[in-house]
PDB file of C-alpha atoms in Angstrom:
ATOM      1  CA  UNK A   1      -5.135  -3.489  22.427  1.00  0.00           C
ATOM      2  CA  UNK A   2      -2.989  -3.397  19.279  1.00  0.00           C
ATOM      3  CA  UNK A   3      -0.132  -5.912  19.622  1.00  0.00           C
ATOM      4  CA  UNK A   4       3.448  -4.697  19.392  1.00  0.00           C
ATOM      5  CA  UNK A   5       4.834  -4.516  15.867  1.00  0.00           C
ATOM      6  CA  UNK A   6       8.318  -5.691  14.846  1.00  0.00           C
ATOM      7  CA  UNK A   7       8.783  -2.183  13.465  1.00  0.00           C
ATOM      8  CA  UNK A   8       8.309  -0.455  16.819  1.00  0.00           C
ATOM      9  CA  UNK A   9      11.911  -0.934  17.953  1.00  0.00           C
ATOM     10  CA  UNK A  10      13.428   0.329  14.682  1.00  0.00           C
ATOM     11  CA  UNK A  11      10.884   3.017  13.780  1.00  0.00           C
ATOM     12  CA  UNK A  12      13.026   6.121  14.569  1.00  0.00           C
ATOM     13  CA  UNK A  13      16.028   4.760  12.640  1.00  0.00           C
ATOM     14  CA  UNK A  14      13.809   3.560   9.792  1.00  0.00           C
ATOM     15  CA  UNK A  15      12.125   6.947   9.501  1.00  0.00           C
ATOM     16  CA  UNK A  16      15.472   8.747   9.411  1.00  0.00           C
ATOM     17  CA  UNK A  17      17.007   6.332   6.896  1.00  0.00           C
ATOM     18  CA  UNK A  18      14.116   6.452   4.440  1.00  0.00           C
ATOM     19  CA  UNK A  19      12.898  10.020   4.973  1.00  0.00           C
ATOM     20  CA  UNK A  20      13.840  11.071   1.433  1.00  0.00           C
ATOM     21  CA  UNK A  21      13.817   7.722  -0.369  1.00  0.00           C
ATOM     22  CA  UNK A  22      11.308   8.952  -2.948  1.00  0.00           C
ATOM     23  CA  UNK A  23      13.682  11.746  -3.897  1.00  0.00           C
ATOM     24  CA  UNK A  24      15.836   9.225  -5.758  1.00  0.00           C
ATOM     25  CA  UNK A  25      12.892   7.315  -7.228  1.00  0.00           C
ATOM     26  CA  UNK A  26      11.204   9.553  -9.809  1.00  0.00           C
ATOM     27  CA  UNK A  27       9.368   6.602 -11.368  1.00  0.00           C
ATOM     28  CA  UNK A  28       7.763   5.727  -8.031  1.00  0.00           C
ATOM     29  CA  UNK A  29       6.885   9.347  -7.337  1.00  0.00           C
ATOM     30  CA  UNK A  30       5.288   9.491 -10.759  1.00  0.00           C
ATOM     31  CA  UNK A  31       2.933   6.663  -9.858  1.00  0.00           C
ATOM     32  CA  UNK A  32       1.921   8.427  -6.651  1.00  0.00           C
ATOM     33  CA  UNK A  33       1.326  11.656  -8.555  1.00  0.00           C
ATOM     34  CA  UNK A  34      -0.701   9.849 -11.214  1.00  0.00           C
ATOM     35  CA  UNK A  35      -2.799   8.160  -8.514  1.00  0.00           C
ATOM     36  CA  UNK A  36      -3.439  11.548  -6.893  1.00  0.00           C
ATOM     37  CA  UNK A  37      -4.525  13.003 -10.232  1.00  0.00           C
ATOM     38  CA  UNK A  38      -6.932  10.104 -10.737  1.00  0.00           C
ATOM     39  CA  UNK A  39      -8.493  10.706  -7.329  1.00  0.00           C
ATOM     40  CA  UNK A  40      -8.816  14.435  -7.951  1.00  0.00           C
ATOM     41  CA  UNK A  41     -10.230  13.865 -11.447  1.00  0.00           C
ATOM     42  CA  UNK A  42     -13.084  11.983  -9.783  1.00  0.00           C
ATOM     43  CA  UNK A  43     -13.606  14.974  -7.474  1.00  0.00           C
ATOM     44  CA  UNK A  44     -12.148  13.016  -4.603  1.00  0.00           C
ATOM     45  CA  UNK A  45     -10.194  14.543  -1.760  1.00  0.00           C
ATOM     46  CA  UNK A  46      -9.669  11.966   0.975  1.00  0.00           C
ATOM     47  CA  UNK A  47      -7.319   8.989   0.765  1.00  0.00           C
ATOM     48  CA  UNK A  48      -6.157   6.371   3.226  1.00  0.00           C
ATOM     49  CA  UNK A  49      -2.474   5.484   3.311  1.00  0.00           C
ATOM     50  CA  UNK A  50      -2.803   1.948   4.699  1.00  0.00           C
ATOM     51  CA  UNK A  51       0.374   0.711   6.362  1.00  0.00           C
ATOM     52  CA  UNK A  52       1.825   4.208   6.093  1.00  0.00           C
ATOM     53  CA  UNK A  53       5.049   3.665   8.028  1.00  0.00           C
ATOM     54  CA  UNK A  54       6.664   7.042   8.777  1.00  0.00           C
ATOM     55  CA  UNK A  55       4.655   8.683   6.013  1.00  0.00           C
ATOM     56  CA  UNK A  56       6.765   8.842   2.847  1.00  0.00           C
ATOM     57  CA  UNK A  57       3.834   8.173   0.494  1.00  0.00           C
ATOM     58  CA  UNK A  58       1.417  10.174   2.637  1.00  0.00           C
ATOM     59  CA  UNK A  59       3.592  13.269   2.293  1.00  0.00           C
ATOM     60  CA  UNK A  60       3.672  12.882  -1.495  1.00  0.00           C
ATOM     61  CA  UNK A  61      -0.093  12.511  -1.682  1.00  0.00           C
ATOM     62  CA  UNK A  62      -0.663  15.478   0.612  1.00  0.00           C
ATOM     63  CA  UNK A  63       1.662  17.619  -1.512  1.00  0.00           C
ATOM     64  CA  UNK A  64      -0.491  16.632  -4.499  1.00  0.00           C
ATOM     65  CA  UNK A  65      -3.516  18.226  -2.851  1.00  0.00           C
ATOM     66  CA  UNK A  66      -5.177  15.294  -1.097  1.00  0.00           C
ATOM     67  CA  UNK A  67      -6.382  14.969   2.490  1.00  0.00           C
ATOM     68  CA  UNK A  68      -4.503  11.948   3.809  1.00  0.00           C
ATOM     69  CA  UNK A  69      -5.162   9.639   6.727  1.00  0.00           C
ATOM     70  CA  UNK A  70      -2.091   7.553   7.537  1.00  0.00           C
ATOM     71  CA  UNK A  71      -2.725   4.283   9.360  1.00  0.00           C
ATOM     72  CA  UNK A  72      -0.166   1.802  10.608  1.00  0.00           C
ATOM     73  CA  UNK A  73      -0.132  -1.101  13.054  1.00  0.00           C
ATOM     74  CA  UNK A  74       3.163   0.103  14.506  1.00  0.00           C
ATOM     75  CA  UNK A  75       2.826   2.706  17.255  1.00  0.00           C
ATOM     76  CA  UNK A  76       6.489   3.510  16.737  1.00  0.00           C
ATOM     77  CA  UNK A  77       5.958   4.272  13.067  1.00  0.00           C
ATOM     78  CA  UNK A  78       2.988   6.524  13.790  1.00  0.00           C
ATOM     79  CA  UNK A  79       5.049   8.360  16.422  1.00  0.00           C
ATOM     80  CA  UNK A  80       7.825   8.814  13.849  1.00  0.00           C
ATOM     81  CA  UNK A  81       5.445   9.850  11.053  1.00  0.00           C
ATOM     82  CA  UNK A  82       5.563  13.427   9.872  1.00  0.00           C
ATOM     83  CA  UNK A  83       3.882  15.592   7.302  1.00  0.00           C
ATOM     84  CA  UNK A  84       0.545  17.286   6.601  1.00  0.00           C
ATOM     85  CA  UNK A  85      -1.666  14.269   7.313  1.00  0.00           C
ATOM     86  CA  UNK A  86      -3.689  12.721  10.117  1.00  0.00           C
ATOM     87  CA  UNK A  87      -2.137   9.679  11.782  1.00  0.00           C
ATOM     88  CA  UNK A  88      -3.732   6.719  13.547  1.00  0.00           C
ATOM     89  CA  UNK A  89      -2.612   3.364  14.906  1.00  0.00           C
ATOM     90  CA  UNK A  90      -4.775   0.613  13.460  1.00  0.00           C
ATOM     91  CA  UNK A  91      -5.057  -2.737  11.740  1.00  0.00           C
ATOM     92  CA  UNK A  92      -5.486  -2.491   7.988  1.00  0.00           C
ATOM     93  CA  UNK A  93      -7.286  -5.847   7.958  1.00  0.00           C
ATOM     94  CA  UNK A  94     -10.036  -4.307  10.139  1.00  0.00           C
ATOM     95  CA  UNK A  95     -10.026  -0.626   9.257  1.00  0.00           C
ATOM     96  CA  UNK A  96     -11.630   1.766  11.782  1.00  0.00           C
ATOM     97  CA  UNK A  97     -13.479   3.495   8.958  1.00  0.00           C
ATOM     98  CA  UNK A  98     -17.064   3.541   7.761  1.00  0.00           C
ATOM     99  CA  UNK A  99     -18.114   1.977   4.466  1.00  0.00           C
ATOM    100  CA  UNK A 100     -17.399   4.239   1.510  1.00  0.00           C
ATOM    101  CA  UNK A 101     -15.640   6.858   3.604  1.00  0.00           C
ATOM    102  CA  UNK A 102     -12.542   7.505   1.453  1.00  0.00           C
ATOM    103  CA  UNK A 103     -12.024   8.304  -2.211  1.00  0.00           C
ATOM    104  CA  UNK A 104      -8.935   6.156  -2.505  1.00  0.00           C
ATOM    105  CA  UNK A 105      -6.611   3.768  -0.709  1.00  0.00           C
ATOM    106  CA  UNK A 106      -2.845   3.736  -1.135  1.00  0.00           C
ATOM    107  CA  UNK A 107      -1.078   0.599   0.075  1.00  0.00           C
ATOM    108  CA  UNK A 108       2.546   1.583  -0.492  1.00  0.00           C
ATOM    109  CA  UNK A 109       4.551  -1.598   0.153  1.00  0.00           C
ATOM    110  CA  UNK A 110       2.206  -2.478   2.990  1.00  0.00           C
ATOM    111  CA  UNK A 111       1.251  -5.901   1.587  1.00  0.00           C
ATOM    112  CA  UNK A 112       4.836  -7.159   1.719  1.00  0.00           C
ATOM    113  CA  UNK A 113       4.084  -9.026   4.952  1.00  0.00           C
ATOM    114  CA  UNK A 114       0.662 -10.326   3.855  1.00  0.00           C
ATOM    115  CA  UNK A 115       0.553 -13.937   2.618  1.00  0.00           C
ATOM    116  CA  UNK A 116      -1.148 -14.357  -0.740  1.00  0.00           C
ATOM    117  CA  UNK A 117      -3.906 -16.431   0.887  1.00  0.00           C
ATOM    118  CA  UNK A 118      -4.803 -13.419   3.071  1.00  0.00           C
ATOM    119  CA  UNK A 119      -4.897 -10.869   0.255  1.00  0.00           C
ATOM    120  CA  UNK A 120      -8.574 -11.407  -0.746  1.00  0.00           C
ATOM    121  CA  UNK A 121      -9.811 -10.396   2.711  1.00  0.00           C
ATOM    122  CA  UNK A 122      -7.478  -7.401   2.801  1.00  0.00           C
ATOM    123  CA  UNK A 123      -8.461  -6.186  -0.665  1.00  0.00           C
ATOM    124  CA  UNK A 124     -12.128  -6.580   0.209  1.00  0.00           C
ATOM    125  CA  UNK A 125     -11.559  -4.438   3.306  1.00  0.00           C
ATOM    126  CA  UNK A 126      -9.942  -1.761   1.153  1.00  0.00           C
ATOM    127  CA  UNK A 127     -12.929  -1.983  -1.208  1.00  0.00           C
ATOM    128  CA  UNK A 128     -15.366  -1.669   1.718  1.00  0.00           C
ATOM    129  CA  UNK A 129     -14.080   1.714   2.843  1.00  0.00           C
ATOM    130  CA  UNK A 130     -13.755   3.121  -0.690  1.00  0.00           C
ATOM    131  CA  UNK A 131     -16.518   5.025  -2.439  1.00  0.00           C
ATOM    132  CA  UNK A 132     -17.968   3.558  -5.637  1.00  0.00           C
ATOM    133  CA  UNK A 133     -15.571   4.373  -8.499  1.00  0.00           C
ATOM    134  CA  UNK A 134     -12.843   5.187  -5.936  1.00  0.00           C
ATOM    135  CA  UNK A 135      -9.207   4.307  -6.483  1.00  0.00           C
ATOM    136  CA  UNK A 136      -6.596   1.876  -5.137  1.00  0.00           C
ATOM    137  CA  UNK A 137      -2.823   1.983  -5.544  1.00  0.00           C
ATOM    138  CA  UNK A 138      -0.720  -1.023  -4.619  1.00  0.00           C
ATOM    139  CA  UNK A 139       3.076  -1.007  -4.597  1.00  0.00           C
ATOM    140  CA  UNK A 140       4.828  -4.260  -3.758  1.00  0.00           C
ATOM    141  CA  UNK A 141       7.863  -6.403  -4.437  1.00  0.00           C
ATOM    142  CA  UNK A 142       7.807  -9.142  -7.052  1.00  0.00           C
ATOM    143  CA  UNK A 143       9.810 -11.738  -8.987  1.00  0.00           C
ATOM    144  CA  UNK A 144      12.171 -12.769  -6.177  1.00  0.00           C
ATOM    145  CA  UNK A 145      12.270 -15.217  -3.252  1.00  0.00           C
ATOM    146  CA  UNK A 146      11.045 -14.211   0.197  1.00  0.00           C
ATOM    147  CA  UNK A 147      13.584 -12.079   2.026  1.00  0.00           C
ATOM    148  CA  UNK A 148      14.067 -13.036   5.667  1.00  0.00           C
ATOM    149  CA  UNK A 149      15.357 -10.119   7.710  1.00  0.00           C
ATOM    150  CA  UNK A 150      16.613 -10.900  11.208  1.00  0.00           C
ATOM    151  CA  UNK A 151      18.633  -7.799  11.991  1.00  0.00           C
ATOM    152  CA  UNK A 152      18.154  -4.118  11.176  1.00  0.00           C
ATOM    153  CA  UNK A 153      19.713  -0.927  12.513  1.00  0.00           C
ATOM    154  CA  UNK A 154      21.658  -2.946  15.070  1.00  0.00           C
ATOM    155  CA  UNK A 155      18.567  -4.628  16.513  1.00  0.00           C
ATOM    156  CA  UNK A 156      17.156  -8.117  16.285  1.00  0.00           C
ATOM    157  CA  UNK A 157      13.987  -8.233  14.183  1.00  0.00           C
ATOM    158  CA  UNK A 158      11.869 -10.929  12.574  1.00  0.00           C
ATOM    159  CA  UNK A 159      10.481  -9.658   9.270  1.00  0.00           C
ATOM    160  CA  UNK A 160       9.721 -11.705   6.164  1.00  0.00           C
ATOM    161  CA  UNK A 161       9.285  -9.710   2.959  1.00  0.00           C
ATOM    162  CA  UNK A 162       6.958 -11.591   0.620  1.00  0.00           C
ATOM    163  CA  UNK A 163       7.176 -11.066  -3.137  1.00  0.00           C
ATOM    164  CA  UNK A 164       3.780 -11.296  -4.836  1.00  0.00           C
ATOM    165  CA  UNK A 165       3.072 -12.359  -8.404  1.00  0.00           C
ATOM    166  CA  UNK A 166       1.626  -9.437 -10.367  1.00  0.00           C
ATOM    167  CA  UNK A 167      -0.867 -11.512 -12.375  1.00  0.00           C
ATOM    168  CA  UNK A 168      -2.140 -13.167  -9.219  1.00  0.00           C
ATOM    169  CA  UNK A 169      -2.602  -9.853  -7.429  1.00  0.00           C
ATOM    170  CA  UNK A 170      -4.478  -8.457 -10.406  1.00  0.00           C
ATOM    171  CA  UNK A 171      -6.765 -11.482 -10.504  1.00  0.00           C
ATOM    172  CA  UNK A 172      -7.508 -11.072  -6.792  1.00  0.00           C
ATOM    173  CA  UNK A 173      -8.280  -7.394  -7.349  1.00  0.00           C
ATOM    174  CA  UNK A 174     -10.884  -8.255  -9.974  1.00  0.00           C
ATOM    175  CA  UNK A 175     -12.451 -10.816  -7.638  1.00  0.00           C
ATOM    176  CA  UNK A 176     -12.545  -8.197  -4.854  1.00  0.00           C
ATOM    177  CA  UNK A 177     -14.596  -5.677  -6.821  1.00  0.00           C
ATOM    178  CA  UNK A 178     -12.003  -3.680  -8.749  1.00  0.00           C
ATOM    179  CA  UNK A 179     -11.387  -2.861 -12.390  1.00  0.00           C
ATOM    180  CA  UNK A 180      -7.717  -2.783 -13.399  1.00  0.00           C
ATOM    181  CA  UNK A 181      -6.571   0.619 -14.577  1.00  0.00           C
ATOM    182  CA  UNK A 182      -2.812   0.556 -15.105  1.00  0.00           C
ATOM    183  CA  UNK A 183       0.296  -1.256 -13.912  1.00  0.00           C
ATOM    184  CA  UNK A 184       4.058  -1.298 -14.261  1.00  0.00           C
ATOM    185  CA  UNK A 185       7.071  -3.251 -13.048  1.00  0.00           C
ATOM    186  CA  UNK A 186      10.547  -1.801 -12.742  1.00  0.00           C
ATOM    187  CA  UNK A 187      13.805  -3.547 -12.042  1.00  0.00           C
ATOM    188  CA  UNK A 188      15.550  -3.330  -8.684  1.00  0.00           C
ATOM    189  CA  UNK A 189      18.074  -0.552  -8.199  1.00  0.00           C
ATOM    190  CA  UNK A 190      20.367   0.535  -5.436  1.00  0.00           C
ATOM    191  CA  UNK A 191      19.995  -1.681  -2.383  1.00  0.00           C
ATOM    192  CA  UNK A 192      16.688  -3.211  -3.551  1.00  0.00           C
ATOM    193  CA  UNK A 193      16.611  -7.008  -3.710  1.00  0.00           C
ATOM    194  CA  UNK A 194      13.528  -7.479  -5.895  1.00  0.00           C
ATOM    195  CA  UNK A 195      11.679  -5.939  -8.803  1.00  0.00           C
ATOM    196  CA  UNK A 196       9.034  -3.383  -7.860  1.00  0.00           C
ATOM    197  CA  UNK A 197       5.405  -3.607  -9.005  1.00  0.00           C
ATOM    198  CA  UNK A 198       2.765  -0.878  -9.141  1.00  0.00           C
ATOM    199  CA  UNK A 199      -0.921  -1.523  -9.805  1.00  0.00           C
ATOM    200  CA  UNK A 200      -3.730   1.031  -9.925  1.00  0.00           C
ATOM    201  CA  UNK A 201      -7.327  -0.195  -9.884  1.00  0.00           C
ATOM    202  CA  UNK A 202     -10.734   1.414  -9.606  1.00  0.00           C
ATOM    203  CA  UNK A 203     -13.578   0.184  -7.432  1.00  0.00           C
ATOM    204  CA  UNK A 204     -16.576  -0.939  -9.438  1.00  0.00           C
ATOM    205  CA  UNK A 205     -19.600   1.256  -8.896  1.00  0.00           C
ATOM    206  CA  UNK A 206     -21.387  -1.769  -7.458  1.00  0.00           C
ATOM    207  CA  UNK A 207     -20.254  -5.085  -6.079  1.00  0.00           C
ATOM    208  CA  UNK A 208     -21.083  -8.150  -8.127  1.00  0.00           C
ATOM    209  CA  UNK A 209     -20.465 -11.826  -7.597  1.00  0.00           C
ATOM    210  CA  UNK A 210     -17.326 -12.871  -9.523  1.00  0.00           C
ATOM    211  CA  UNK A 211     -17.884 -15.511 -12.220  1.00  0.00           C
ATOM    212  CA  UNK A 212     -16.793 -19.079 -11.432  1.00  0.00           C
ATOM    213  CA  UNK A 213     -13.189 -19.823 -12.309  1.00  0.00           C
ATOM    214  CA  UNK A 214     -12.828 -21.273 -15.793  1.00  0.00           C
ATOM    215  CA  UNK A 215     -15.920 -19.554 -17.238  1.00  0.00           C
TER     216      UNK A 215
END
């Protein structure tokens, strides 16, 4: 049984509040569109939106012509999700997908609760379900202290938003079987409390043992 998520209690309010957040973020939408073009250029059609929340990124990817599976650990978020995609409750650290079953994985701010020490296992799981030469898009917060949220939408919550170092994430991607493709960092705007990072990588066509550190 999937344990309750801190997002369950706030999911309807969260979905309503952020339903059109990408409408005011053309830079972010551009990265999603570019990722979709990369997938399609490789004759790919199916992508996983891991940690999809109510489906903001999934809707963008679907509108770009991709078949999207949205997965989230929060039953409330999946109930609140909307758009032309398939939705499933699941753990992104143990994806209910076969090896090489998707052409790309989008993790749109879904690693913000994952400690850096746990990222290698998560990235390897993303790599497992991706076809050789498939694509990965990560969006995450960076260059700021951890944000501890204890109240949201009038409810008590316990959510820590971790800000990952871009160079470290890129190094972990290489170790997990990816080739870096492009990246960008933009400054915070509006109510954001950290800079925003975007990294696109491509799965190597075969897994190899990473070289020892320092070589």
